[in-house]
mmCIF file of C-alpha atoms in Angstrom:
data_model
loop_
_atom_site.group_PDB
_atom_site.id
_atom_site.type_symbol
_atom_site.label_atom_id
_atom_site.label_comp_id
_atom_site.label_asym_id
_atom_site.label_seq_id
_atom_site.Cartn_x
_atom_site.Cartn_y
_atom_site.Cartn_z
ATOM 1 C CA MET L 152 1.459 20.653 33.641
ATOM 2 C CA THR L 153 -2.211 20.232 32.793
ATOM 3 C CA PRO L 154 -3.517 20.241 29.239
ATOM 4 C CA ASP L 155 -5.342 23.407 28.236
ATOM 5 C CA SER L 156 -8.994 22.345 28.301
ATOM 6 C CA ALA L 157 -9.977 25.453 26.329
ATOM 7 C CA ALA L 158 -7.936 24.377 23.295
ATOM 8 C CA ALA L 159 -10.141 23.084 20.456
ATOM 9 C CA PRO L 160 -9.618 19.464 19.397
ATOM 10 C CA VAL L 161 -7.552 19.065 16.225
ATOM 11 C CA VAL L 162 -8.135 16.596 13.365
ATOM 12 C CA GLN L 163 -5.733 13.633 13.544
ATOM 13 C CA PRO L 164 -5.573 10.309 11.658
ATOM 14 C CA GLY L 165 -8.570 8.259 12.797
ATOM 15 C CA SER L 166 -10.523 11.277 14.128
ATOM 16 C CA PHE L 167 -14.313 11.051 14.072
ATOM 17 C CA LEU L 168 -15.698 14.205 12.469
ATOM 18 C CA THR L 169 -19.004 16.013 12.247
ATOM 19 C CA LEU L 170 -18.792 18.518 9.435
ATOM 20 C CA HIS L 171 -20.396 20.334 6.583
ATOM 21 C CA TYR L 172 -18.531 19.968 3.319
ATOM 22 C CA ARG L 173 -18.801 20.795 -0.331
ATOM 23 C CA LEU L 174 -16.961 19.167 -3.240
ATOM 24 C CA ALA L 175 -17.197 21.056 -6.505
ATOM 25 C CA GLY L 176 -15.636 20.741 -9.931
ATOM 26 C CA PRO L 177 -15.683 23.055 -12.940
ATOM 27 C CA GLY L 178 -19.354 22.177 -13.511
ATOM 28 C CA GLY L 179 -20.464 23.028 -9.972
ATOM 29 C CA ASP L 180 -21.232 21.147 -6.775
ATOM 30 C CA ILE L 181 -21.086 17.352 -6.668
ATOM 31 C CA ILE L 182 -21.754 17.106 -2.909
ATOM 32 C CA ASN L 183 -22.895 19.930 -0.637
ATOM 33 C CA THR L 184 -24.130 19.357 2.932
ATOM 34 C CA PHE L 185 -24.296 23.076 3.814
ATOM 35 C CA GLY L 186 -27.910 24.008 4.497
ATOM 36 C CA GLY L 187 -28.739 20.398 5.336
ATOM 37 C CA LYS L 188 -27.757 17.753 7.852
ATOM 38 C CA PRO L 189 -24.013 17.672 8.579
ATOM 39 C CA ALA L 190 -22.003 14.606 7.616
ATOM 40 C CA THR L 191 -20.301 12.331 10.136
ATOM 41 C CA LEU L 192 -17.306 10.281 9.145
ATOM 42 C CA SER L 193 -14.182 8.635 10.437
ATOM 43 C CA LEU L 194 -10.927 9.852 8.930
ATOM 44 C CA GLY L 195 -9.132 7.029 7.142
ATOM 45 C CA ALA L 196 -12.302 4.996 6.493
ATOM 46 C CA GLY L 197 -12.264 5.865 2.781
ATOM 47 C CA GLU L 198 -15.304 8.143 2.827
ATOM 48 C CA LEU L 199 -13.211 11.025 1.467
ATOM 49 C CA SER L 200 -10.291 10.741 -0.940
ATOM 50 C CA PRO L 201 -6.838 10.568 0.734
ATOM 51 C CA ALA L 202 -5.883 13.935 -0.820
ATOM 52 C CA VAL L 203 -8.958 15.576 0.715
ATOM 53 C CA GLU L 204 -8.360 13.889 4.093
ATOM 54 C CA GLN L 205 -4.768 15.200 4.107
ATOM 55 C CA ARG L 206 -6.148 18.771 3.919
ATOM 56 C CA LEU L 207 -8.194 18.146 7.089
ATOM 57 C CA LEU L 208 -5.287 16.961 9.265
ATOM 58 C CA GLY L 209 -4.272 19.580 11.823
ATOM 59 C CA LEU L 210 -7.416 21.701 11.453
ATOM 60 C CA ALA L 211 -9.093 22.719 14.722
ATOM 61 C CA GLU L 212 -12.742 22.135 15.571
ATOM 62 C CA GLY L 213 -14.747 25.171 14.428
ATOM 63 C CA THR L 214 -12.563 25.839 11.366
ATOM 64 C CA HIS L 215 -14.365 26.919 8.170
ATOM 65 C CA THR L 216 -12.016 26.943 5.193
ATOM 66 C CA GLN L 217 -11.713 26.110 1.495
ATOM 67 C CA PHE L 218 -9.009 24.335 -0.519
ATOM 68 C CA ASP L 219 -8.451 24.249 -4.269
ATOM 69 C CA LEU L 220 -6.897 20.998 -5.471
ATOM 70 C CA PRO L 221 -5.323 20.832 -8.949
ATOM 71 C CA ALA L 222 -6.683 18.562 -11.684
ATOM 72 C CA GLY L 223 -6.290 14.890 -10.741
ATOM 73 C CA ALA L 224 -5.111 15.545 -7.161
ATOM 74 C CA ALA L 225 -8.384 14.762 -5.386
ATOM 75 C CA PHE L 226 -9.681 11.733 -7.322
ATOM 76 C CA GLY L 227 -6.872 10.765 -9.677
ATOM 77 C CA GLU L 228 -6.756 11.015 -13.430
ATOM 78 C CA ARG L 229 -9.510 9.660 -15.647
ATOM 79 C CA ASN L 230 -8.807 6.015 -16.448
ATOM 80 C CA PRO L 231 -10.095 4.794 -19.845
ATOM 81 C CA ASP L 232 -10.160 1.229 -18.442
ATOM 82 C CA MET L 233 -12.938 2.389 -16.087
ATOM 83 C CA GLN L 234 -15.277 2.722 -19.080
ATOM 84 C CA GLN L 235 -16.977 -0.640 -19.520
ATOM 85 C CA TRP L 236 -19.727 -2.145 -21.654
ATOM 86 C CA VAL L 237 -22.284 -4.103 -19.590
ATOM 87 C CA ALA L 238 -24.613 -6.535 -21.378
ATOM 88 C CA ARG L 239 -28.277 -5.610 -21.098
ATOM 89 C CA ASN L 240 -29.131 -9.187 -20.015
ATOM 90 C CA LEU L 241 -26.740 -8.808 -17.042
ATOM 91 C CA LEU L 242 -28.302 -5.434 -16.187
ATOM 92 C CA ALA L 243 -31.723 -7.123 -16.218
ATOM 93 C CA GLN L 244 -30.445 -9.757 -13.743
ATOM 94 C CA LEU L 245 -28.981 -7.083 -11.442
ATOM 95 C CA GLY L 246 -32.011 -4.794 -11.437
ATOM 96 C CA ASP L 247 -35.279 -3.987 -13.151
ATOM 97 C CA PRO L 248 -35.493 -5.917 -16.475
ATOM 98 C CA ASP L 249 -37.649 -3.114 -17.936
ATOM 99 C CA GLU L 250 -35.243 -0.308 -16.963
ATOM 100 C CA GLN L 251 -34.682 2.269 -19.707
ATOM 101 C CA TYR L 252 -31.199 3.810 -19.743
ATOM 102 C CA SER L 253 -30.267 7.241 -21.080
ATOM 103 C CA VAL L 254 -26.870 8.889 -21.503
ATOM 104 C CA GLY L 255 -26.087 10.757 -18.283
ATOM 105 C CA ASP L 256 -28.011 8.409 -15.977
ATOM 106 C CA VAL L 257 -26.095 7.304 -12.873
ATOM 107 C CA VAL L 258 -26.685 3.657 -11.939
ATOM 108 C CA GLN L 259 -25.762 1.944 -8.652
ATOM 109 C CA PHE L 260 -24.156 -1.517 -8.860
ATOM 110 C CA PRO L 261 -23.600 -3.937 -5.965
ATOM 111 C CA THR L 262 -20.006 -4.748 -5.069
ATOM 112 C CA PRO L 263 -19.022 -8.391 -5.796
ATOM 113 C CA ASP L 264 -19.197 -9.223 -2.056
ATOM 114 C CA GLY L 265 -22.670 -7.662 -1.841
ATOM 115 C CA THR L 266 -21.788 -5.410 1.107
ATOM 116 C CA GLY L 267 -21.662 -2.090 -0.737
ATOM 117 C CA SER L 268 -22.281 -0.370 -4.022
ATOM 118 C CA TYR L 269 -20.546 1.762 -6.626
ATOM 119 C CA ALA L 270 -21.878 4.022 -9.330
ATOM 120 C CA GLY L 271 -21.428 4.269 -13.074
ATOM 121 C CA ALA L 272 -22.633 6.965 -15.445
ATOM 122 C CA VAL L 273 -24.177 5.906 -18.760
ATOM 123 C CA ILE L 274 -22.037 7.233 -21.637
ATOM 124 C CA ALA L 275 -23.236 5.156 -24.640
ATOM 125 C CA LEU L 276 -26.035 2.767 -25.618
ATOM 126 C CA LYS L 277 -26.322 -0.236 -27.972
ATOM 127 C CA ASP L 278 -29.179 -2.706 -28.441
ATOM 128 C CA THR L 279 -27.320 -5.399 -26.487
ATOM 129 C CA ALA L 280 -25.225 -3.372 -24.026
ATOM 130 C CA VAL L 281 -24.838 -0.112 -22.120
ATOM 131 C CA GLN L 282 -21.454 1.611 -21.676
ATOM 132 C CA PHE L 283 -20.754 2.985 -18.208
ATOM 133 C CA ASP L 284 -18.013 5.278 -16.936
ATOM 134 C CA PHE L 285 -16.986 4.130 -13.458
ATOM 135 C CA ASN L 286 -14.489 6.971 -12.945
ATOM 136 C CA HIS L 287 -15.318 9.365 -10.107
ATOM 137 C CA PRO L 288 -17.222 12.331 -11.623
ATOM 138 C CA LEU L 289 -14.374 14.639 -10.533
ATOM 139 C CA ALA L 290 -11.500 12.417 -11.735
ATOM 140 C CA GLY L 291 -9.004 14.423 -13.768
ATOM 141 C CA GLN L 292 -10.614 17.731 -12.804
ATOM 142 C CA PRO L 293 -9.660 20.535 -10.430
ATOM 143 C CA VAL L 294 -11.695 20.332 -7.215
ATOM 144 C CA THR L 295 -12.791 22.915 -4.675
ATOM 145 C CA PHE L 296 -13.219 21.454 -1.186
ATOM 146 C CA GLU L 297 -14.959 23.606 1.425
ATOM 147 C CA VAL L 298 -15.273 22.381 5.006
ATOM 148 C CA GLN L 299 -16.731 23.556 8.281
ATOM 149 C CA LEU L 300 -15.594 21.358 11.191
ATOM 150 C CA ILE L 301 -18.436 21.170 13.711
ATOM 151 C CA GLY L 302 -17.028 18.447 15.953
ATOM 152 C CA VAL L 303 -13.763 16.512 16.280
ATOM 153 C CA LEU L 304 -13.520 13.405 18.486
#
């Protein structure tokens, strides 16, 4: 028996995907590649949350669908321990010493090994320190995930 060459490839663990996707919370879109360049990613590489990746498994190339995930399912619950004060003198060492911070600003920080980065949103200011929230912006919120699978390898 020969495999049906007309059958569309299906997303499996480790699949390499080309897709358009949109992640939105109650306040609107956080990421939206529709209308722009599609994203490419490898399933299981941590580029999407495990809950979102689970929704992709078994979908065929060409699928355009939307999922609604309940509060906390996509990016976990908000963790108060992820809100940290960072001394302004440390911020000056890590970046521009003259940087002015405002509540709502999103700041990129290098990972300890220097190979990546992570983001924190400014939530409070003092003369000597800035408080950041390192929770994902959609943590503890319901999430809408829309996807259009362009290619599956």
